[in-house]
Coordinates of C-alpha atoms in Angstrom, one line a residue:
M1 CA 20.8 -54.4 -33.7
N2 CA 22.9 -52.3 -35.5
G3 CA 22.2 -47.7 -35.0
R4 CA 20.3 -47.8 -38.8
V5 CA 17.5 -50.4 -37.3
L6 CA 17.7 -49.0 -33.8
R7 CA 17.0 -45.7 -35.3
I8 CA 13.5 -47.3 -37.7
E9 CA 12.4 -48.4 -34.1
L10 CA 12.8 -45.0 -32.3
R11 CA 11.2 -43.2 -35.5
R12 CA 7.8 -45.9 -35.6
S13 CA 7.1 -46.9 -32.0
V14 CA 6.4 -44.9 -28.5
A15 CA 9.8 -45.2 -27.5
P16 CA 10.4 -41.9 -27.2
W17 CA 7.4 -40.5 -26.1
A18 CA 7.6 -43.2 -23.0
G19 CA 11.5 -41.1 -22.1
I20 CA 9.9 -37.5 -22.2
L21 CA 6.6 -38.1 -20.7
V22 CA 8.7 -39.2 -18.1
L23 CA 10.7 -37.0 -18.1
V24 CA 8.3 -33.7 -18.0
L25 CA 5.9 -36.0 -15.2
A26 CA 8.8 -36.0 -13.3
L27 CA 10.4 -32.4 -13.3
T28 CA 6.6 -31.3 -13.3
F29 CA 6.6 -33.4 -9.3
L30 CA 9.7 -31.9 -9.0
Y31 CA 9.2 -27.8 -9.1
M32 CA 6.2 -28.6 -8.0
P33 CA 4.3 -25.3 -5.8
G34 CA 4.8 -25.9 -2.5
G35 CA 6.3 -29.1 -2.8
A36 CA 8.5 -30.9 0.0
W37 CA 10.8 -32.2 -3.0
R38 CA 13.1 -28.5 -2.2
S39 CA 13.1 -27.9 0.9
G40 CA 15.4 -28.3 3.8
T41 CA 19.0 -30.4 4.0
T42 CA 17.5 -33.5 2.1
A43 CA 16.3 -31.2 -1.1
W44 CA 17.1 -32.6 -4.5
T45 CA 19.3 -30.2 -5.3
A46 CA 21.0 -29.6 -1.8
Q47 CA 23.5 -33.0 -2.4
W48 CA 24.7 -35.5 -4.5
T49 CA 23.1 -38.2 -2.2
P50 CA 19.8 -36.5 -1.8
L51 CA 19.9 -35.9 -5.1
A52 CA 20.1 -39.5 -5.8
M53 CA 17.4 -40.8 -3.1
K54 CA 14.9 -37.7 -4.0
T55 CA 14.5 -38.4 -7.9
R56 CA 14.2 -42.2 -7.6
S57 CA 11.4 -41.7 -5.0
L58 CA 9.9 -41.0 -8.1
L59 CA 8.8 -43.5 -9.5
F60 CA 6.1 -44.5 -7.1
Y61 CA 4.2 -42.9 -9.5
L62 CA 6.7 -43.5 -12.9
W63 CA 7.5 -47.3 -12.6
P64 CA 4.1 -48.1 -13.6
L65 CA 3.9 -45.7 -16.1
A66 CA 6.9 -47.3 -18.1
I67 CA 5.2 -50.8 -17.4
G68 CA 2.2 -49.7 -18.9
L69 CA 4.4 -48.1 -21.6
G70 CA 6.1 -50.7 -22.5
A71 CA 3.1 -53.0 -22.3
L72 CA 1.9 -50.5 -25.3
Q73 CA 4.6 -50.9 -27.5
G74 CA 4.3 -54.9 -26.6
L75 CA 1.1 -54.4 -28.8
R76 CA 2.0 -53.0 -31.5
D77 CA 2.1 -55.6 -33.7
H78 CA -1.1 -57.2 -32.5
R79 CA -2.6 -53.8 -33.3
S80 CA -0.6 -53.9 -36.9
K81 CA -1.8 -57.7 -37.4
M82 CA 1.3 -58.9 -38.6
S83 CA 2.5 -61.0 -35.6
E84 CA 2.0 -64.1 -38.3
L85 CA 3.6 -62.3 -40.7
L86 CA 6.8 -61.0 -39.0
T87 CA 7.1 -65.0 -37.6
S88 CA 7.6 -66.3 -41.4
T89 CA 10.4 -64.4 -41.6
P90 CA 14.1 -66.0 -41.3
R91 CA 15.0 -63.0 -39.0
P92 CA 15.0 -64.5 -35.1
A93 CA 12.5 -63.3 -32.9
R94 CA 15.2 -62.4 -29.8
H95 CA 17.0 -59.6 -32.7
R96 CA 13.4 -57.9 -32.7
A97 CA 12.8 -58.4 -29.4
A98 CA 16.3 -56.6 -29.0
T99 CA 15.4 -53.6 -31.3
L100 CA 12.3 -53.4 -29.3
A101 CA 12.8 -53.3 -26.0
G102 CA 17.2 -51.6 -26.9
A103 CA 14.7 -48.3 -29.1
T104 CA 13.1 -48.6 -24.9
A105 CA 15.2 -48.8 -22.3
I106 CA 17.5 -46.2 -23.8
T107 CA 14.7 -43.7 -24.1
L108 CA 13.9 -44.1 -20.7
A109 CA 18.0 -44.4 -19.1
S110 CA 18.6 -41.1 -20.7
A111 CA 15.3 -39.5 -19.4
F112 CA 16.3 -40.3 -16.2
A113 CA 19.4 -39.3 -17.3
L114 CA 18.2 -36.0 -18.0
L115 CA 16.4 -35.8 -14.4
V116 CA 19.8 -36.3 -12.6
L117 CA 21.3 -34.0 -14.6
V118 CA 19.4 -30.5 -13.9
G119 CA 19.6 -31.5 -10.4
G120 CA 23.6 -32.0 -10.5
V121 CA 24.2 -29.0 -11.5
Q122 CA 22.3 -27.3 -9.4
V123 CA 23.1 -29.6 -6.8
L124 CA 27.8 -28.3 -7.8
A125 CA 26.3 -24.7 -7.3
H126 CA 25.6 -25.7 -3.0
T127 CA 27.7 -28.7 -2.2
E128 CA 30.9 -28.3 -1.5
Y129 CA 30.7 -32.1 -0.9
P130 CA 31.1 -34.3 -4.1
H131 CA 31.5 -37.6 -4.3
L132 CA 30.1 -41.0 -6.5
G133 CA 28.3 -42.7 -3.2
W134 CA 25.4 -41.8 -5.2
L135 CA 25.1 -43.0 -8.8
P136 CA 24.0 -46.9 -7.9
I137 CA 21.2 -44.6 -6.2
S138 CA 19.9 -43.2 -9.7
L139 CA 21.9 -46.5 -11.6
V140 CA 19.0 -48.6 -9.8
G141 CA 16.5 -46.3 -10.8
V142 CA 17.2 -46.5 -14.1
L143 CA 17.6 -50.6 -14.2
F144 CA 13.6 -50.3 -12.9
L145 CA 12.2 -48.0 -15.4
V146 CA 14.5 -50.7 -17.5
A147 CA 13.1 -53.2 -16.2
G148 CA 9.7 -52.3 -15.8
A149 CA 9.6 -51.4 -19.1
V150 CA 10.0 -54.5 -21.6
L151 CA 7.9 -56.3 -18.6
G152 CA 4.9 -55.4 -19.6
M153 CA 6.4 -55.6 -23.6
G154 CA 6.7 -59.4 -22.7
A155 CA 3.5 -59.2 -20.7
A156 CA 1.6 -57.0 -23.3
R157 CA 3.3 -59.4 -25.9
A158 CA 1.9 -63.1 -24.5
L159 CA -2.0 -61.2 -23.4
P160 CA -2.4 -59.0 -27.0
S161 CA -5.4 -57.2 -25.1
P162 CA -6.7 -53.2 -25.2
L163 CA -6.8 -54.0 -21.4
T164 CA -3.0 -55.1 -20.8
P165 CA -0.9 -52.1 -19.8
P166 CA -3.6 -49.9 -17.6
A167 CA -4.0 -53.3 -15.3
L168 CA -0.7 -53.3 -16.2
A169 CA 0.2 -50.3 -14.7
M170 CA -2.7 -49.8 -11.8
G171 CA -1.1 -53.5 -10.6
A172 CA 2.1 -52.2 -10.7
F173 CA 1.2 -48.6 -8.5
V174 CA -1.4 -51.3 -6.6
F175 CA 1.9 -53.0 -5.3
T176 CA 4.8 -50.5 -4.7
A177 CA 1.2 -48.9 -2.8
L178 CA 0.7 -52.0 -1.0
M179 CA 4.6 -52.2 -0.1
H180 CA 5.3 -49.1 1.4
M181 CA 2.0 -49.2 3.9
T182 CA 1.2 -52.8 4.5
L183 CA 3.7 -55.7 3.1
G184 CA 6.4 -53.7 3.4
R185 CA 6.2 -52.6 6.2
T186 CA 6.3 -54.2 9.9
E187 CA 5.3 -52.8 13.4
T188 CA 8.1 -51.8 15.7
G189 CA 5.8 -51.2 18.8
T190 CA 4.6 -48.2 20.5
T191 CA 6.0 -44.4 21.1
D192 CA 3.4 -43.1 23.9
G193 CA 1.2 -45.4 22.9
L194 CA 1.2 -44.9 19.0
P195 CA 2.1 -47.6 16.7
S196 CA 5.5 -46.7 15.5
T197 CA 6.9 -49.6 11.9
E198 CA 9.6 -49.5 9.6
P199 CA 10.3 -51.5 6.3
N200 CA 11.4 -54.6 6.2
R201 CA 13.2 -56.4 3.2
V202 CA 10.0 -57.3 1.6
S203 CA 9.2 -53.0 0.4
L204 CA 12.7 -53.1 -0.7
L205 CA 11.4 -55.2 -3.9
S206 CA 9.7 -52.0 -4.9
P207 CA 11.2 -49.2 -6.8
T208 CA 11.3 -46.1 -4.6
L209 CA 13.1 -45.9 -1.4
E210 CA 11.8 -44.8 2.1
D211 CA 12.6 -40.1 2.9
V212 CA 15.9 -39.9 4.5
R213 CA 15.3 -37.0 7.3
E214 CA 19.4 -36.5 6.4
A215 CA 21.8 -35.8 4.1
F216 CA 24.2 -38.4 5.2
V217 CA 22.8 -41.5 4.9
T218 CA 22.6 -43.0 1.6
V219 CA 21.6 -47.3 1.3
S220 CA 23.5 -50.4 1.7
A221 CA 25.8 -52.5 -0.6
P222 CA 23.4 -54.8 -0.2
V223 CA 20.1 -53.2 -1.0
H224 CA 21.9 -52.8 -4.6
V225 CA 22.9 -56.8 -4.9
G226 CA 20.0 -57.2 -3.8
Q227 CA 17.7 -55.2 -6.0
T228 CA 19.9 -56.2 -9.6
I229 CA 19.2 -59.3 -9.1
W230 CA 15.2 -58.5 -8.8
L231 CA 15.7 -56.5 -11.6
L232 CA 18.0 -59.2 -13.7
G233 CA 15.0 -61.7 -13.2
M234 CA 12.5 -58.9 -14.7
A235 CA 13.8 -58.2 -17.9
A236 CA 15.0 -61.5 -18.9
T237 CA 11.4 -62.9 -18.6
G238 CA 10.2 -59.7 -19.9
F239 CA 12.8 -60.4 -22.7
A240 CA 11.6 -63.8 -23.3
L241 CA 7.4 -63.3 -23.3
L242 CA 8.5 -61.3 -25.4
V243 CA 10.3 -64.3 -27.6
A244 CA 8.2 -66.8 -26.4
A245 CA 5.5 -68.4 -28.7
T246 CA 4.4 -71.4 -26.9
P247 CA 1.6 -71.9 -23.8
R248 CA 4.7 -73.9 -22.6
A249 CA 7.6 -71.5 -23.1
R250 CA 5.3 -68.8 -21.8
L251 CA 5.2 -70.4 -18.7
T252 CA 9.1 -71.4 -18.0
A253 CA 10.3 -67.4 -18.7
L254 CA 8.4 -67.0 -15.7
T255 CA 11.2 -68.5 -14.6
P256 CA 13.1 -65.8 -13.4
V257 CA 12.1 -63.1 -12.5
L258 CA 10.7 -65.5 -9.7
A259 CA 14.6 -67.0 -9.4
G260 CA 15.2 -63.2 -9.2
A261 CA 13.3 -61.7 -6.5
T262 CA 13.7 -65.3 -3.9
I263 CA 17.4 -64.9 -4.4
A264 CA 17.4 -60.9 -4.0
L265 CA 14.6 -61.7 -0.4
L266 CA 18.3 -63.9 0.9
V267 CA 20.3 -60.9 0.0
L268 CA 18.2 -58.1 1.0
P269 CA 18.9 -56.8 5.2
A270 CA 15.9 -57.8 7.3
D271 CA 17.1 -55.4 9.6
A272 CA 15.9 -51.8 8.5
R273 CA 19.2 -50.3 10.3
R274 CA 21.5 -52.0 7.7
M275 CA 18.6 -50.9 5.1
Y276 CA 19.9 -47.2 5.2
V277 CA 23.1 -46.2 6.9
V278 CA 25.1 -43.7 7.9
D279 CA 28.1 -42.9 5.4
K280 CA 30.8 -42.6 7.3
A281 CA 33.1 -40.2 4.9
A282 CA 29.6 -37.8 4.1
A283 CA 29.6 -38.1 8.1
E284 CA 33.0 -37.3 9.2
L285 CA 32.7 -33.7 11.3
V286 CA 34.4 -30.7 10.1
C287 CA 35.5 -28.3 13.0
D288 CA 36.3 -24.4 13.7
G289 CA 37.4 -25.5 16.9
P290 CA 34.1 -26.1 19.1
V291 CA 32.1 -25.6 16.8
C292 CA 31.9 -28.5 13.5
V293 CA 29.1 -29.5 11.3
T294 CA 29.5 -33.0 8.7
R295 CA 31.2 -32.8 5.4
T296 CA 28.3 -32.4 3.5
Q297 CA 27.5 -29.3 5.0
Q298 CA 30.8 -27.9 5.3
A299 CA 30.2 -24.6 2.7
R300 CA 27.9 -23.7 6.3
L301 CA 30.7 -23.5 8.7
A302 CA 32.0 -20.3 7.7
D303 CA 28.1 -19.1 8.7
L304 CA 28.3 -20.5 11.8
A305 CA 31.1 -20.5 13.3
G306 CA 31.1 -16.9 14.4
P307 CA 28.0 -17.3 16.1
G308 CA 28.3 -21.1 17.3
K309 CA 31.4 -19.7 19.3
E310 CA 29.4 -16.6 20.9
A311 CA 26.3 -19.3 22.3
L312 CA 28.6 -20.9 23.8
R313 CA 30.1 -17.8 25.8
L314 CA 26.7 -16.6 26.6
L315 CA 26.1 -20.0 28.1
H316 CA 29.3 -20.4 30.0
D317 CA 28.6 -16.7 31.7
A318 CA 24.6 -18.4 32.7
L319 CA 25.6 -22.0 33.7
G320 CA 29.3 -21.6 34.6
D321 CA 31.0 -25.1 34.5
Q322 CA 27.5 -27.2 33.5
A323 CA 27.5 -24.9 30.6
P324 CA 28.3 -27.3 27.3
D325 CA 31.8 -27.2 25.3
S326 CA 31.5 -27.0 21.8
V327 CA 28.4 -27.2 19.8
R328 CA 27.5 -30.1 16.7
E329 CA 25.6 -31.3 14.1
N330 CA 24.1 -34.0 14.4
T331 CA 24.5 -37.2 13.1
A332 CA 22.3 -39.4 14.4
V333 CA 20.0 -41.4 13.2
L334 CA 16.6 -42.7 15.5
P335 CA 13.9 -44.8 13.8
D336 CA 11.0 -43.2 13.3
G337 CA 8.6 -42.6 16.9
S338 CA 11.9 -43.5 18.9
T339 CA 13.0 -40.1 21.8
P340 CA 15.9 -38.3 21.6
R341 CA 19.5 -38.0 23.2
W342 CA 21.0 -35.1 24.2
S343 CA 24.1 -34.0 25.5
R344 CA 24.9 -32.3 28.4
G345 CA 28.4 -31.4 27.2
T346 CA 27.5 -30.2 23.3
V347 CA 24.8 -28.8 21.4
L348 CA 23.1 -30.5 19.7
F349 CA 21.1 -29.0 16.3
G350 CA 20.3 -30.2 12.8
F351 CA 20.2 -28.1 10.0
D352 CA 16.5 -28.6 9.6
D353 CA 15.3 -27.6 13.5
D354 CA 12.8 -25.1 12.5
I355 CA 14.6 -22.2 15.5
I356 CA 18.2 -23.3 12.6
A357 CA 16.9 -23.1 9.0
T358 CA 16.3 -19.8 8.8
A359 CA 18.6 -17.8 11.4
K360 CA 21.2 -16.5 10.8
G361 CA 24.1 -14.2 12.5
E362 CA 22.1 -12.7 16.4
E363 CA 19.3 -14.9 15.6
L364 CA 21.0 -18.1 14.8
T365 CA 23.2 -16.9 18.7
W366 CA 19.5 -17.2 20.1
A367 CA 18.7 -20.7 18.6
L368 CA 21.3 -22.3 19.4
I369 CA 21.3 -20.8 23.4
A370 CA 17.8 -22.5 23.2
K371 CA 18.6 -25.4 21.3
G372 CA 21.5 -25.4 24.8
M373 CA 19.4 -25.7 27.8
V374 CA 16.4 -27.1 25.6
P375 CA 17.0 -29.4 23.0
G376 CA 13.4 -30.7 22.7
C377 CA 11.7 -33.8 23.2
T378 CA 9.2 -34.3 20.2
P379 CA 9.8 -37.9 18.7
V380 CA 12.0 -38.4 15.5
G381 CA 10.4 -37.8 12.7
W382 CA 6.8 -36.4 14.2
S383 CA 6.3 -32.8 14.6
G384 CA 4.5 -30.8 17.4
F385 CA 4.7 -27.2 19.8
G386 CA 4.1 -26.6 23.0
G387 CA 6.1 -27.1 25.6
D388 CA 9.5 -27.3 24.3
E389 CA 9.1 -23.8 23.0
Y390 CA 7.7 -22.1 25.4
A391 CA 10.5 -23.4 27.7
Q392 CA 12.9 -22.5 25.3
T393 CA 11.5 -18.8 24.4
V394 CA 12.0 -18.2 28.6
A395 CA 15.6 -20.1 28.4
L396 CA 16.7 -18.7 26.3
G397 CA 15.4 -14.6 27.4
W398 CA 17.0 -16.1 31.0
V399 CA 20.8 -16.4 29.9
L400 CA 20.2 -13.1 27.6
G401 CA 18.1 -10.9 30.6
D402 CA 15.3 -10.5 28.4
L403 CA 13.2 -12.4 26.0
K404 CA 13.7 -12.3 21.7
P405 CA 11.5 -14.1 20.0
L406 CA 12.3 -17.8 18.2
G407 CA 13.5 -17.5 14.9
G408 CA 10.7 -20.0 12.5
L409 CA 8.1 -18.8 14.5
S410 CA 5.6 -17.0 12.2
A411 CA 3.3 -14.6 13.4
R412 CA 1.2 -15.9 15.2
M413 CA 2.5 -18.8 17.2
R414 CA 4.7 -15.9 18.3
G415 CA 1.5 -13.8 19.7
E416 CA 0.8 -18.0 21.5
V417 CA 4.5 -18.0 22.8
E418 CA 5.1 -13.7 24.1
A419 CA 1.2 -15.1 26.3
E420 CA 2.2 -18.3 27.8
T421 CA 5.9 -18.2 28.4
R422 CA 6.1 -13.7 29.6
P423 CA 4.5 -14.7 33.5
V424 CA 7.0 -17.6 33.3
W425 CA 9.7 -15.2 33.0
K426 CA 7.5 -12.6 35.3
E427 CA 8.7 -15.0 38.0
L428 CA 12.0 -16.6 37.2
K429 CA 13.1 -13.3 36.9
A430 CA 11.8 -12.3 40.7
L431 CA 13.2 -15.0 42.6
P432 CA 17.0 -14.6 44.0
R433 CA 19.8 -15.8 41.9
A434 CA 19.8 -18.9 43.6
G435 CA 16.2 -19.6 42.6
Q436 CA 16.3 -19.1 40.0
L437 CA 19.6 -21.4 38.5
S438 CA 17.6 -24.2 41.0
R439 CA 14.8 -24.3 38.8
I440 CA 16.7 -23.6 35.3
N441 CA 18.9 -26.7 36.7
A442 CA 15.4 -28.9 36.9
M443 CA 14.3 -27.8 33.9
R444 CA 17.3 -29.0 31.8
A445 CA 16.9 -32.1 34.2
A446 CA 13.6 -32.5 32.7
A447 CA 14.6 -31.6 29.3
F448 CA 17.5 -33.8 28.8
S449 CA 15.9 -36.7 30.9
C450 CA 13.1 -36.7 28.6
E451 CA 11.0 -36.9 30.6
G452 CA 8.8 -34.9 32.9
D453 CA 8.1 -30.8 31.3
P454 CA 10.5 -28.2 31.5
F455 CA 7.9 -24.9 30.7
E456 CA 5.6 -27.0 33.4
V457 CA 9.3 -27.2 35.8
L458 CA 10.4 -23.9 34.7
S459 CA 6.2 -22.8 35.7
G460 CA 6.9 -23.9 39.9
G461 CA 5.8 -27.1 38.9
A462 CA 7.2 -30.4 39.9
S463 CA 8.9 -32.7 37.4
R464 CA 7.9 -35.9 35.9

């Protein structure tokens, strides 16, 4: 395949339009108003690894589209009624197939590369932690698009019907959905009476990845290897179907994709904790005295250090020897639905915590005090509002000597918190100092063990 032939193929095929459609659709999703793609520490423009993970998650929609567009390209000779003419020419079928597949592969790879480039330019402005650990995630994403398109071409050549492209696209979409709904998930037990599931190795045959909550979580090397084997088998089958001329050859062409899937399932990890792992270099702590953040967030350390030290001082004044002595970004990665684990000696926080995310200066100090007093027991990956926030507000007021509003709350929620906490605050302040300390210590015991309701304890109830 020389350059002249490739340029002609690009002009006369739908390959350029396939690349343009994939790029435009992806950017539309990423810049959709109100989307979750652009918020928090795992926004697609915040860090390199989230950039790769978020753009890979778009393959939930883009991969079926690539397969359908590949099938449309594979029908070209049948639509133009040139199949018999082309088979009579001396040029080998594999050369024609390579030109057809190569043009589409180049445009799809270029579209995905441009998508990553758009995000990468913005990541450069937001992070001080450059690395290349994200690159395999994106390269496998490119391979998914290319292999899917080539498979679609081969399938359409083997089944030349106008229904083939939409049927293949819909089938790929259903396959991807099932990988993340039923077939690709395993029930792991219950938390508080509700079922919990985690991905199994079958889910890794899907082009998209699980949504991760931390910027320092990445995909393990066995996942990259297993998915690459699966995709090479898929591409080989697509190419073999493109050049196959007999029913027997078409049947034989299915061997690579079946072998690739089998080998991939042997290589891919079965345990979800070995699929998505902590990047130790990214999670390494960078400290300013007792205040530490991960390397991914080291650009925010300067703004955190002052409020963090002030929070520790105020906590020590209020609690004495029982006060925490450090502030640290939480690097624990727990399964969805599990109970958080906290340390009395360290104020653990996440930059995506509701009360931390938008706080600055004095409000950040208050938020860290609240986390140090009542870290919160909402199961990992869940959201909730109620007792923990009420207890944080009263505990913060006890440390500061006056009720202060927590950040990250709407006006309506602040009003609700005020109505619930003001009577408890007055009752607590009316007690002698020893009685106040007794309730605060009981509250902290319930808060750090995640057994019982800290706000109920503050209200005078018993810790369960």
